[in-house]
CSV table of C-alpha atoms and ligand atoms in Angstrom, one decimal:
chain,number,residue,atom,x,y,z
A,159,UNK,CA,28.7,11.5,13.2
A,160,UNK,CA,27.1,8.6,11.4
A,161,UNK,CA,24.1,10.1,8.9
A,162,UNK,CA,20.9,8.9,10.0
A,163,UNK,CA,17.6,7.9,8.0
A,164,UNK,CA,15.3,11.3,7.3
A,165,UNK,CA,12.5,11.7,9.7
A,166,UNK,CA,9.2,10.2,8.7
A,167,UNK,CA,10.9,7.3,6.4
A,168,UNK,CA,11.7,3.8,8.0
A,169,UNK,CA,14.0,0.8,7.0
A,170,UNK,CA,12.4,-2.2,6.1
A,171,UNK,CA,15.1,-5.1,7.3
A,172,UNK,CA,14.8,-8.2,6.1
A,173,UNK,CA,12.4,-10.0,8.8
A,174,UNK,CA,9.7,-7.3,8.1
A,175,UNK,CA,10.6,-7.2,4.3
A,176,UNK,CA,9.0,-10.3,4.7
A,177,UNK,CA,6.0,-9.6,5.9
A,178,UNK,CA,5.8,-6.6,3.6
A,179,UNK,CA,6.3,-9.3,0.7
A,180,UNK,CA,3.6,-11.5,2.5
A,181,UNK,CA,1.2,-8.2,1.9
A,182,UNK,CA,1.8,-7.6,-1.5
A,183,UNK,CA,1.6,-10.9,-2.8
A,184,UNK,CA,-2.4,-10.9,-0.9
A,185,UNK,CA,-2.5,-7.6,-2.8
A,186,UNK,CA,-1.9,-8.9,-6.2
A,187,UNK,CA,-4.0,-12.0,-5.2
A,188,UNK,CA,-7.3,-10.1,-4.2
A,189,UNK,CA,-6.5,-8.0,-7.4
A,190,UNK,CA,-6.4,-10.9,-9.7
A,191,UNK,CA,-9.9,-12.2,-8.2
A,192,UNK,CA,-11.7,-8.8,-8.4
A,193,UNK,CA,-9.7,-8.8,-12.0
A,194,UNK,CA,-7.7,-5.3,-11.1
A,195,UNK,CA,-4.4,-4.9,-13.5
A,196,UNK,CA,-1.6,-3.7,-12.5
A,197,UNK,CA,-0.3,0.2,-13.3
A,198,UNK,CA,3.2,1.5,-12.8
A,199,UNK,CA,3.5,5.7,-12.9
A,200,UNK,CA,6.1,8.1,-11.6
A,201,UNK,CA,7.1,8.9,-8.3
A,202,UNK,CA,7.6,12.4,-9.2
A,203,UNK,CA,4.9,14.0,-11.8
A,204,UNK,CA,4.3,17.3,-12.8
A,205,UNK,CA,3.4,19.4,-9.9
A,206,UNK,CA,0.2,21.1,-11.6
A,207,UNK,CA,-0.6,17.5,-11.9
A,208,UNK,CA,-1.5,17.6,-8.1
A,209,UNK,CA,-2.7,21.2,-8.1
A,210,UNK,CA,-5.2,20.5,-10.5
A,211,UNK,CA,-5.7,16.9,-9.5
A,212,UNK,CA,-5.7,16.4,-5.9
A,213,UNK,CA,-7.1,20.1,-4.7
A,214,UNK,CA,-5.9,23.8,-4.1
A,215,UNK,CA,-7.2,23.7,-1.2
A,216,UNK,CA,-6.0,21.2,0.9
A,217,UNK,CA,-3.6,20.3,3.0
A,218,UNK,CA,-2.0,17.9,0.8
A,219,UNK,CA,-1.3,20.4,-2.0
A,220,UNK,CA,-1.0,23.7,0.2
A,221,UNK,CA,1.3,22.3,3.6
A,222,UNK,CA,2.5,18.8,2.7
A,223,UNK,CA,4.1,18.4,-1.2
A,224,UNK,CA,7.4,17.7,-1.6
A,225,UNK,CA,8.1,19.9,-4.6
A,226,UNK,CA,11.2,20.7,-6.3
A,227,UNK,CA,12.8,22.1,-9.5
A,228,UNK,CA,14.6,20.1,-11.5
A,229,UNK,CA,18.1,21.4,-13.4
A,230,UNK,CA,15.7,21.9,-16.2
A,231,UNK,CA,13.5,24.4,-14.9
A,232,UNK,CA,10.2,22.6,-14.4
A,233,UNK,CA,8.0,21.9,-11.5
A,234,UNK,CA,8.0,18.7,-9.8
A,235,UNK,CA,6.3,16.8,-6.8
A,236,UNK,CA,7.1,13.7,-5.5
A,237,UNK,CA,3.5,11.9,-5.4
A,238,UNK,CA,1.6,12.4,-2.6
A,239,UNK,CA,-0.9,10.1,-4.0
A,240,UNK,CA,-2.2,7.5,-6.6
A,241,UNK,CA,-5.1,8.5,-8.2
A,242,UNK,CA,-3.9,11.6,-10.1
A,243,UNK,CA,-1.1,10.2,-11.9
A,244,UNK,CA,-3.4,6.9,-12.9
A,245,UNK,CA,-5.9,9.4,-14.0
A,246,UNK,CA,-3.3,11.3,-15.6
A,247,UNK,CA,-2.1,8.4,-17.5
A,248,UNK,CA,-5.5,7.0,-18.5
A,249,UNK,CA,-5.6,10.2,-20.7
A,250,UNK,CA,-2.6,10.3,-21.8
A,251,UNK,CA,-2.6,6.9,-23.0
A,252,UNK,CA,-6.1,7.2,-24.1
A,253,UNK,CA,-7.4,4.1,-22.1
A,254,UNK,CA,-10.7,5.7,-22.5
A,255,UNK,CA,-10.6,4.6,-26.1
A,256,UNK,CA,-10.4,1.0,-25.5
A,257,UNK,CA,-13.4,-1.4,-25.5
A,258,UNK,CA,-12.5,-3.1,-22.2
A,259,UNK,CA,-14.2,-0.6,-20.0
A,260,UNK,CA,-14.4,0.2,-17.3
A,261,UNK,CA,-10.2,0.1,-16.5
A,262,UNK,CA,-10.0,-1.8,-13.3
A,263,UNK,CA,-6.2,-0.8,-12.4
A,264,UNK,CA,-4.0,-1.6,-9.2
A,265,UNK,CA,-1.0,0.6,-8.1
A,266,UNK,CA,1.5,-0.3,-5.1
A,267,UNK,CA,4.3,1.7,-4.2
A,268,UNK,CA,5.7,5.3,-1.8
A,269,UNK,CA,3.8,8.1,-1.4
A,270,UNK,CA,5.3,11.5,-0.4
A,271,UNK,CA,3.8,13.6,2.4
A,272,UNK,CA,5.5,16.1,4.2
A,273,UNK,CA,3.6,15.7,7.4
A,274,UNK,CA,4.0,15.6,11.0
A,275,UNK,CA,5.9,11.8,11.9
A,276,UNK,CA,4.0,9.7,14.8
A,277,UNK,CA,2.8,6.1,14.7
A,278,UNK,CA,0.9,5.2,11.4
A,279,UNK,CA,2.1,8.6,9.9
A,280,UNK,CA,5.2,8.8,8.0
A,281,UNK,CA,6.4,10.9,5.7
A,282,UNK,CA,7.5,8.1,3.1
A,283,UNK,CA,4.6,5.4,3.2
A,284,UNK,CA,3.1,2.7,0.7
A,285,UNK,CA,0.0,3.0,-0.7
A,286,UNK,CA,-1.7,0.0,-2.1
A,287,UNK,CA,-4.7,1.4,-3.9
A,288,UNK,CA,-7.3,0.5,-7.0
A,289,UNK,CA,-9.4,2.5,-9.4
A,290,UNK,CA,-11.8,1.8,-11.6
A,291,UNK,CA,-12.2,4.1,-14.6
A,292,UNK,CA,-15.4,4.4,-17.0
A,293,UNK,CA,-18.4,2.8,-14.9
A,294,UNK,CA,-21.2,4.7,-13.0
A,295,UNK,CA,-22.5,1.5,-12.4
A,296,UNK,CA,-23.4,1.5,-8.3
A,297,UNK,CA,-22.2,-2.0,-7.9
A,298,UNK,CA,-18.6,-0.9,-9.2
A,299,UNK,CA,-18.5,1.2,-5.7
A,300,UNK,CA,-19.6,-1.7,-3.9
A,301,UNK,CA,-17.3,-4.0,-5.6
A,302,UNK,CA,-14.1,-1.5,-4.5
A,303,UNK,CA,-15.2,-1.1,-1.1
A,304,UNK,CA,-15.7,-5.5,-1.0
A,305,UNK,CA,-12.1,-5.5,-2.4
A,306,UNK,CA,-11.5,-3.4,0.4
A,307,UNK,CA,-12.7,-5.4,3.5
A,308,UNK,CA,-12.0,-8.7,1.9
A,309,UNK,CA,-8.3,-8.2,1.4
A,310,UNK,CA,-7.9,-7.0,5.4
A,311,UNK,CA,-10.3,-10.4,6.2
A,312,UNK,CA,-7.9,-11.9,4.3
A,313,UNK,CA,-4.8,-10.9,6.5
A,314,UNK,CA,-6.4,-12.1,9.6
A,315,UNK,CA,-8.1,-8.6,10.2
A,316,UNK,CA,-11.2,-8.7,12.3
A,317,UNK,CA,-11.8,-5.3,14.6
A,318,UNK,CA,-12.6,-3.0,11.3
A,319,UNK,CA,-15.6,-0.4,11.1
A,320,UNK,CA,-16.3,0.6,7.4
A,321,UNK,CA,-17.8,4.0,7.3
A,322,UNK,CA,-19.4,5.9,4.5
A,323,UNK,CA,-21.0,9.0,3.0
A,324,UNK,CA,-21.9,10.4,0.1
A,325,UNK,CA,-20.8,14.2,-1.1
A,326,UNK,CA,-23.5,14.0,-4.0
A,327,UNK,CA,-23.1,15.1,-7.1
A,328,UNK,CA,-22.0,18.7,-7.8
A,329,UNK,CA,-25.6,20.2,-7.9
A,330,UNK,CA,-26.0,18.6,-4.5
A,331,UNK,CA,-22.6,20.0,-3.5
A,332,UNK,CA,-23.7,23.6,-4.5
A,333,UNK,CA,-26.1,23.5,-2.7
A,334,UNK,CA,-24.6,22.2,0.8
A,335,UNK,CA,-21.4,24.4,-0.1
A,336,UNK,CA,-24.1,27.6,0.6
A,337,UNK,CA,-25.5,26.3,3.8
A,338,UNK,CA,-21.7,26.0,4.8
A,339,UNK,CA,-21.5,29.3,4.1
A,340,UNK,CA,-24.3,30.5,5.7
A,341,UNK,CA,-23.1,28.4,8.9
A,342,UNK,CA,-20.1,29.6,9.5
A,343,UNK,CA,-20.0,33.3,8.2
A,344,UNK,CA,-21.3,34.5,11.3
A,345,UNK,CA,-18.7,33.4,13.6
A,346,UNK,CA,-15.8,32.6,10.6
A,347,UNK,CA,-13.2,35.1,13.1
A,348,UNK,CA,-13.1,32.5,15.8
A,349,UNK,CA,-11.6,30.0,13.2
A,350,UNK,CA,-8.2,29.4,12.5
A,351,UNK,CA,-6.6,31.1,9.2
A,352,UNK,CA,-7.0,28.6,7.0
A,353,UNK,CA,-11.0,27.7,7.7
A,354,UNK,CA,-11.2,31.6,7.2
A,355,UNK,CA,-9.9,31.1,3.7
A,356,UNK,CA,-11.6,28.2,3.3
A,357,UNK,CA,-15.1,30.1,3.8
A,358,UNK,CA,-15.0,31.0,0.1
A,359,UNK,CA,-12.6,28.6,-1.5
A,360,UNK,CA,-14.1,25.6,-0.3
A,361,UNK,CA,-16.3,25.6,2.4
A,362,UNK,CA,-16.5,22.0,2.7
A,363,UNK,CA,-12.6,21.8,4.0
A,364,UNK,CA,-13.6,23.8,7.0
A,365,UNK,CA,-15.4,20.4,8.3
A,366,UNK,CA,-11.8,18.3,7.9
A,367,UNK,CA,-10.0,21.1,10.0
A,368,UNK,CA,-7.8,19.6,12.4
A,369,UNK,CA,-7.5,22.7,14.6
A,370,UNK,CA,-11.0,23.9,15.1
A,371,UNK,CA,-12.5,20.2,15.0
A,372,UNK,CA,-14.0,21.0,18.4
A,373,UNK,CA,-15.1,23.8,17.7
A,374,UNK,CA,-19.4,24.2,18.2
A,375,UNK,CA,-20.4,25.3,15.1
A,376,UNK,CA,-18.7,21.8,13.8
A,377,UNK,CA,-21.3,19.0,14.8
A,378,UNK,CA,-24.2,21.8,13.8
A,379,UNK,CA,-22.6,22.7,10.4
A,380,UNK,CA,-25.3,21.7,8.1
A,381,UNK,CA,-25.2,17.7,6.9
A,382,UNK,CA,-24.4,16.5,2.8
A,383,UNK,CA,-27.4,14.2,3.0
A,384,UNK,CA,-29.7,16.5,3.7
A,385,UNK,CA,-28.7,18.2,0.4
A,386,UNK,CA,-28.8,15.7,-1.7
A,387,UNK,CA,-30.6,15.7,-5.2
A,388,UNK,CA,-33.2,12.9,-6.4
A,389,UNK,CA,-30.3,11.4,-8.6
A,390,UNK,CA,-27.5,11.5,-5.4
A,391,UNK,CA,-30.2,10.4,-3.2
A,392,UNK,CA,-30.9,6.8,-5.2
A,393,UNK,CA,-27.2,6.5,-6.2
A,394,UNK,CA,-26.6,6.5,-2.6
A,395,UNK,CA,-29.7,4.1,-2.2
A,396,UNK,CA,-28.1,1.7,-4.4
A,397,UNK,CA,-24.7,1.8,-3.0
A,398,UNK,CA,-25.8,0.8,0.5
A,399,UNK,CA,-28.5,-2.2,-1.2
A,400,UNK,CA,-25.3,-3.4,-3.3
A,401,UNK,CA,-22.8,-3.0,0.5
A,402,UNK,CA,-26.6,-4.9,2.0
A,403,UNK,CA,-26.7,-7.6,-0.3
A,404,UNK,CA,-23.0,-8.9,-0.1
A,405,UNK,CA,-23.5,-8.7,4.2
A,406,UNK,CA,-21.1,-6.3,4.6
A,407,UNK,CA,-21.6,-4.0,7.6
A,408,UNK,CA,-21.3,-0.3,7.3
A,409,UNK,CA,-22.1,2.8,9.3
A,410,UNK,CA,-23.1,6.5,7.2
A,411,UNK,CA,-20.9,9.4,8.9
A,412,UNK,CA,-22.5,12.7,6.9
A,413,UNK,CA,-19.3,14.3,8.9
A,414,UNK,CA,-16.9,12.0,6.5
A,415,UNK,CA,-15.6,14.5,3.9
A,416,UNK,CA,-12.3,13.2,3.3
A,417,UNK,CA,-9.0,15.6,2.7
A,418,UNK,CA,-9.0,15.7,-0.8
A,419,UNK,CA,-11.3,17.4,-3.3
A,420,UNK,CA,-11.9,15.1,-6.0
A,421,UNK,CA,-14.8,13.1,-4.5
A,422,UNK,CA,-18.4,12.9,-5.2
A,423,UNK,CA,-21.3,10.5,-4.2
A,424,UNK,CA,-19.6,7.8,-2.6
A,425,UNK,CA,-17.0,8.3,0.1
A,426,UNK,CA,-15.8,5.8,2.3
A,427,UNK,CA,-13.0,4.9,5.2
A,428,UNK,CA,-12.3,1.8,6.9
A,429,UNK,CA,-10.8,2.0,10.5
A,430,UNK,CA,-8.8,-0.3,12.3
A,431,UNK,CA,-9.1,-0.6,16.5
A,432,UNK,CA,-6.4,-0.8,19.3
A,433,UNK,CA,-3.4,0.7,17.2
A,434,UNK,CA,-3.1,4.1,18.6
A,435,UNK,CA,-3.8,7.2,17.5
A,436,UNK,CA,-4.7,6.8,14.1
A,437,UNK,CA,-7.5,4.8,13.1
A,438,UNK,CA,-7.9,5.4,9.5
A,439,UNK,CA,-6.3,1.9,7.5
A,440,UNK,CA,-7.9,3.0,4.4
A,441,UNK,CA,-10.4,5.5,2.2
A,442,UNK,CA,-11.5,6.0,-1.1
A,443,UNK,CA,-14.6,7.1,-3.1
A,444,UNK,CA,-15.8,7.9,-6.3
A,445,UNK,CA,-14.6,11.4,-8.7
A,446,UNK,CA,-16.5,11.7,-11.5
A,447,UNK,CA,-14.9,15.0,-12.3
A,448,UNK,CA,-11.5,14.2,-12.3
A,449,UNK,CA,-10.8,13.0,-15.7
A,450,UNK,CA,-12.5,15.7,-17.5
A,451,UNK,CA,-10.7,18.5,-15.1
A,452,UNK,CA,-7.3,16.4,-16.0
A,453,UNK,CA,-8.0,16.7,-19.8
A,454,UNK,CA,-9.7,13.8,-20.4
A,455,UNK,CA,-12.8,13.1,-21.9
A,456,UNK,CA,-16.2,12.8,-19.3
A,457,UNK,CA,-15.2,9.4,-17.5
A,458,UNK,CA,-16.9,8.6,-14.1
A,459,UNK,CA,-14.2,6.9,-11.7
A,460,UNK,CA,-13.8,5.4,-8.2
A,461,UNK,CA,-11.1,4.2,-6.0
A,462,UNK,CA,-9.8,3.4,-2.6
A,463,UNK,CA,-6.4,3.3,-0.8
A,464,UNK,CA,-4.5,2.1,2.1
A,465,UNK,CA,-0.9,2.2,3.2
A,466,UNK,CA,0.8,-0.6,4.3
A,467,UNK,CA,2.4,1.3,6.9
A,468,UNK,CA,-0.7,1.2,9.0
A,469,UNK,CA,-1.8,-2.3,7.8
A,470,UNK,CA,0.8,-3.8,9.5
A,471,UNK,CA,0.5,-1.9,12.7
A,472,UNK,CA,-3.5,-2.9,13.0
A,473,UNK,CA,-1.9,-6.2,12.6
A,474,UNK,CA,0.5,-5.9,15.0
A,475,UNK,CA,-2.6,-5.1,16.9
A,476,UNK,CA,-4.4,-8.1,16.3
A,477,UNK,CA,-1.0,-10.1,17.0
A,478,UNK,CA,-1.4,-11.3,13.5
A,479,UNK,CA,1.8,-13.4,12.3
A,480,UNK,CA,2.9,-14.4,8.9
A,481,UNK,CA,5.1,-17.5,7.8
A,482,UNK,CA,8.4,-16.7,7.4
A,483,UNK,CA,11.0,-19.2,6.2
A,484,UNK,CA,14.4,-18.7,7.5
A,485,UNK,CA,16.0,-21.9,6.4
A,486,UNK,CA,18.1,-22.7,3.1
A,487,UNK,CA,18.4,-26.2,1.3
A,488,UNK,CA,22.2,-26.9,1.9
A,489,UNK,CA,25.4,-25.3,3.8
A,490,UNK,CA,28.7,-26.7,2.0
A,491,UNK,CA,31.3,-26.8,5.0
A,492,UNK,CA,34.7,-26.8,3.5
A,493,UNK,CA,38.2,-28.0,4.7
A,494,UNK,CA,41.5,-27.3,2.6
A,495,UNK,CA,42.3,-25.3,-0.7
A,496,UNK,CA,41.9,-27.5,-3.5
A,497,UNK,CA,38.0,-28.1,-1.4
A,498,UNK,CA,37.6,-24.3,-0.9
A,499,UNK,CA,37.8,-23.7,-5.2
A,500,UNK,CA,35.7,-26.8,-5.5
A,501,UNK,CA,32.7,-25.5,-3.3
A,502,UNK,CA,31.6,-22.7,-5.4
A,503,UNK,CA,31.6,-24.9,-8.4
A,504,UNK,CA,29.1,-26.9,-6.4
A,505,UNK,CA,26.7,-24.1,-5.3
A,506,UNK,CA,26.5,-22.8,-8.9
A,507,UNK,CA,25.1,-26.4,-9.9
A,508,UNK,CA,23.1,-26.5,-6.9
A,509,UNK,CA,21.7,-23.1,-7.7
A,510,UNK,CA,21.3,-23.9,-11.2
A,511,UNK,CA,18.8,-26.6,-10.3
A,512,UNK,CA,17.0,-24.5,-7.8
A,513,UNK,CA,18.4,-25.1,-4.4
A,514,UNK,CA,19.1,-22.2,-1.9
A,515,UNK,CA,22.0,-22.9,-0.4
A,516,UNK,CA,25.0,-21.2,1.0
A,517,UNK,CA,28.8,-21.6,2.2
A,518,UNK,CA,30.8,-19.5,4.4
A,519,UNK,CA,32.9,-16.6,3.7
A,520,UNK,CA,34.7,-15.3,6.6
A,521,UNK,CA,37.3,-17.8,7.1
A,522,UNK,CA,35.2,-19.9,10.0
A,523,UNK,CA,37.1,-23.2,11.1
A,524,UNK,CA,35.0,-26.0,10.3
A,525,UNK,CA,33.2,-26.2,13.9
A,526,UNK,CA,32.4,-22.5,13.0
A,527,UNK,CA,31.1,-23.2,9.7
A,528,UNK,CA,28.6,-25.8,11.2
A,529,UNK,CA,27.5,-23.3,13.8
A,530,UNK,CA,26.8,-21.1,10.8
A,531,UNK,CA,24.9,-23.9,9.2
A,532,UNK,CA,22.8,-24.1,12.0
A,533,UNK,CA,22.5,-20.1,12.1
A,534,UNK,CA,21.0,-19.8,8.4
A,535,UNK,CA,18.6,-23.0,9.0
A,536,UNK,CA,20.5,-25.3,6.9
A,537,UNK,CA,18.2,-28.3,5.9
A,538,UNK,CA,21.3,-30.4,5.1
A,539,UNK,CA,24.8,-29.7,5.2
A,540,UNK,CA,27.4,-31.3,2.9
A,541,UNK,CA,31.0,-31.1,4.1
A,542,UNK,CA,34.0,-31.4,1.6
A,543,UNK,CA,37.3,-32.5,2.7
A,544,UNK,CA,40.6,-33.4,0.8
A,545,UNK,CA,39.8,-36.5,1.0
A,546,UNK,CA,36.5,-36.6,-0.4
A,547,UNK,CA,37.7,-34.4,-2.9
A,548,UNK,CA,40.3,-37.1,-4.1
A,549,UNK,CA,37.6,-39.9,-4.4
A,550,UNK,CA,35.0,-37.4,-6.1
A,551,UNK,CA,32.3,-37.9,-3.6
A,552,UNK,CA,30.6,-35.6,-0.4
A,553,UNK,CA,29.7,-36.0,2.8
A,554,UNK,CA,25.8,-34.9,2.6
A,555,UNK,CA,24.2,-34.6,6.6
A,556,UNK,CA,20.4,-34.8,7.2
A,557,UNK,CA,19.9,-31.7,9.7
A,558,UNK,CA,16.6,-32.9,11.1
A,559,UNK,CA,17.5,-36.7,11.1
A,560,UNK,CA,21.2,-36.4,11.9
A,561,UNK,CA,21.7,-39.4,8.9
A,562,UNK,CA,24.8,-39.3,7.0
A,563,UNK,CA,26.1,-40.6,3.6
A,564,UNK,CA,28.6,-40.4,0.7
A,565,UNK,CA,26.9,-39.0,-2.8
A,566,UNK,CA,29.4,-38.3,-5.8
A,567,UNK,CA,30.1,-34.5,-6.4
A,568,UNK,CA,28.6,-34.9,-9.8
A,569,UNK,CA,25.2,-36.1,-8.2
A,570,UNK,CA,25.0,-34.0,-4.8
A,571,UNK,CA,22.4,-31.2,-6.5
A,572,UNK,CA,20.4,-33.8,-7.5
A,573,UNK,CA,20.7,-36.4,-4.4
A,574,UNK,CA,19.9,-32.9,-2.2
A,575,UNK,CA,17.2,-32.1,-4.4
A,576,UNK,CA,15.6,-35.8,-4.4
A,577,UNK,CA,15.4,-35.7,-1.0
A,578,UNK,CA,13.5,-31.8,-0.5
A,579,UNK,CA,11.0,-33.2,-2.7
A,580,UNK,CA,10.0,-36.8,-1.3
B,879,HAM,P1,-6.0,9.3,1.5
B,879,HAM,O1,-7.1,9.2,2.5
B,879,HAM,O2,-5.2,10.6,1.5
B,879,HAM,O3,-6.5,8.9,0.1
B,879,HAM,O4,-4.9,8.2,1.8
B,879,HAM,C1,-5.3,6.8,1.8
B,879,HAM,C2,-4.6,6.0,2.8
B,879,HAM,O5,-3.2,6.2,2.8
B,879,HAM,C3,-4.9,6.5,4.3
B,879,HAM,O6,-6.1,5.9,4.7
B,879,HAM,C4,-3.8,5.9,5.0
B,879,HAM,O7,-3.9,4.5,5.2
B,879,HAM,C5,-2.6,6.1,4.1
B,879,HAM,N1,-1.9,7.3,4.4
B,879,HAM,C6,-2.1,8.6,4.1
B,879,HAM,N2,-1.1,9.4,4.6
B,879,HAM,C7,-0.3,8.6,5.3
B,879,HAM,C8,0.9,8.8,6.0
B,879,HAM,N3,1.4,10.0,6.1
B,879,HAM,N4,1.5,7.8,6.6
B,879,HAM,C9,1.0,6.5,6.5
B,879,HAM,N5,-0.1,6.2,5.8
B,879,HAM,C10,-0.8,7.3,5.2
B,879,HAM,C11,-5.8,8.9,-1.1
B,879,HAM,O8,-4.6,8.9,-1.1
B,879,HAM,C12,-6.7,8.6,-2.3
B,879,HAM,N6,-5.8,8.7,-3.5
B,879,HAM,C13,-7.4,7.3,-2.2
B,879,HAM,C14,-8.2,7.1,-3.4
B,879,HAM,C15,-8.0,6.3,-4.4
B,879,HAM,N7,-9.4,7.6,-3.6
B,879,HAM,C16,-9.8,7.2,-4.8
B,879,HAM,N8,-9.0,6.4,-5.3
């Protein structure tokens, strides 16, 4: 039997590639506005990394890691995530110690999740994510969630709800962490083994549960924003001005905890309409604490992700097409020997000044080869015969006007190229 992709990952043919290409170059584009530089890491770090990093406690790090031993010995994980390993390498490259703070850093690339495959859930996906490393400046939150929204307005995106919270600051937390307790003690049995464990751990998972979700005791569980200190209270404040002032529409969840324990103060998602199940296309917030618990030095930090995955089905939603160019400069159709070692002579020239352009290579007669032509979108076909070969010249065919005419072999890159340009 033929082997078969892994569940959970997908091939990428070349149509889609495409449009995945189309993506990443509005990625890189909206980076270089916002002035976000590009950062390359592992795809399999340390597995403590994530431990530490990402949470204990959730599901990421306790149903959904990839992890591994290597022949050496060590721990591994394939990343589930961006943010620790940037973090990870901003302290280990001490990019704290240069002047140009904060570091505004992009990241594309897979992500590794061991999860439960349906539409917009895979087990390999591609994050496209940003963080911003050394500012507690408000506005920087702002700024990531404008990156957000202004990259999916760019795409042609329209039916998008941006929702946010904020988790406070870890006195804040304390505090709301004790009400959770207090909720759900009483009544912790009826939960599912994991929310039981949660209880003392960290209560604050219970509310991202996906089994007990409807559970009563869920929409009375006692709300982050009513815990809030003085300093979370106007951090918030200011967020939500900054989000006011630019005219970009949000709505506050105080239910939006998001699955992975870093956060603080800011927390956001953006969700998409109309592409099934899933609805979150992206979240992100701020995690002061991270660098310092990675080893780092006391560096506030805030960032946002999406996969592409799900970008392109809210697309797909929104029948949102891209260009895509299927056609190539010139098709060489070939008759006879002495023409067939010629032709790859003249596609090396042609190639050499920048011409995409193609022959055939499964022995097609020449009606074939024209048909082939036509196939890959030729925009001009040249067609070398004995004869031609004898006088040094080519027949070169305009595709779209049908016209004909004899250039020399020495000029036909040039002649071909000429004419694409005028
Ligand atoms: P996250 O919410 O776990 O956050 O993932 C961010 C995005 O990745 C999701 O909104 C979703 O678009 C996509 N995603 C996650 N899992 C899957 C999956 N199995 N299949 C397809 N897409 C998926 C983070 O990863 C944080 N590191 C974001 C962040 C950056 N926070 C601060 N900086």
């Amino acid at each position: 039997m033929a082997i078969q992709i892994p569940r959970g990952t997908q091939d990428i043919l070349p149509k889609e590639a495409n449009l995945w290409q189309f993506i990443e170059d509005q990625a890189r584009e909206i980076c270089r506005l916002y002035h976000y530089e590009e950062i390359r890491t592992p795809i399999f770090e340390a597995t403590d990394l994530f431990q530490r990093g990402v949470g204990d406690s959730t599901d990421i790090v306790q149903k959904e890691m990839y992890t591994f031993q290597d022949r050496g010995g060590r721990s591994l994980t394939l990343r589930p995530e961006g943010t620790a390993s940037v973090v990870r390498s901003y302290v280990e490259n001490k990019m704290h110690g240069e002047p140009k703070q904060p570091s505004k850093l992009f990241y594309m690339g897979p992500m590794f999740r061991y999860e439960r495959p349906q539409s917009g859930r895979t087990r390999q996906f591609t994050q496209f994510g940003i963080e911003a490393l050394g500012s507690n400046d408000p506005a920087i939150d702002a700024e990531v969630i404008a990156l957000a929204m202004h990259f999916y307005h760019n795409l042609g995106l329209r039916n998008l709800k941006l929702v946010i919270n904020s988790l406070g600051d870890p006195e804040s937390r304390s505090q709301h962490r004790q009400a959770l307790i207090d909720h759900f003690k009483p009544s912790i049995g009826d939960f599912c083994q994991d929310c039981q464990n949660r209880l003392t751990s960290n209560p604050m998972r219970i509310l991202d549960c996906k089994v007990d979700r409807d559970h009563p005791l869920m929409a009375t569980a006692p709300s982050i924003l009513d815990y809030l200190n003085d300093f979370s209270v106007s951090f918030f404040a200011k967020v939500k001005q900054a989000l006011d002032d630019m005219g970009i529409a949000y709505e506050i969840d105080p239910t939006l905890v998001r699955g992975l324990d870093y956060y603080n103060h800011t927390a956001f998602e953006i969700m998409g309409e109309g592409f099934g199940a899933i609805t979150t296309l992206s979240g992100g917030g701020r995690y002061n604490g991270l660098v310092s618990e990675l080893g780092g030095p006391e560096t506030p930090g805030i960032g946002f992700a999406l996969s592409i995955e799900r970008l392109i089905l809210a697309m797909e939603a929104e029948n949102i097409e891209v260009p895509y160019d299927e056609t190539i400069d010139c098709f060489i159709v070939t008759l006879g020997e002495d023409a067939e070692r010629k032709t790859p002579v003249l596609l090396q020239q042609m190639r050499h000044a920048g011409l995409a352009v193609d022959q055939d290579y499964v022995g097609r007669k020449v009606k074939g080869q024209f048909k082939q032509a036509d196939r890959l979108g030729a925009k001009y076909v040249a067609v070398l015969g004995e004869n031609e070969l004898q006088q040094g010249v080519i027949n070169l065919k305009d595709m779209t006007t049908g016209e004909e005419e004899t250039v020399g072999l020495e000029t036909l890159a040039t002649t071909v190229k000429n004419k694409l340009e005028e």
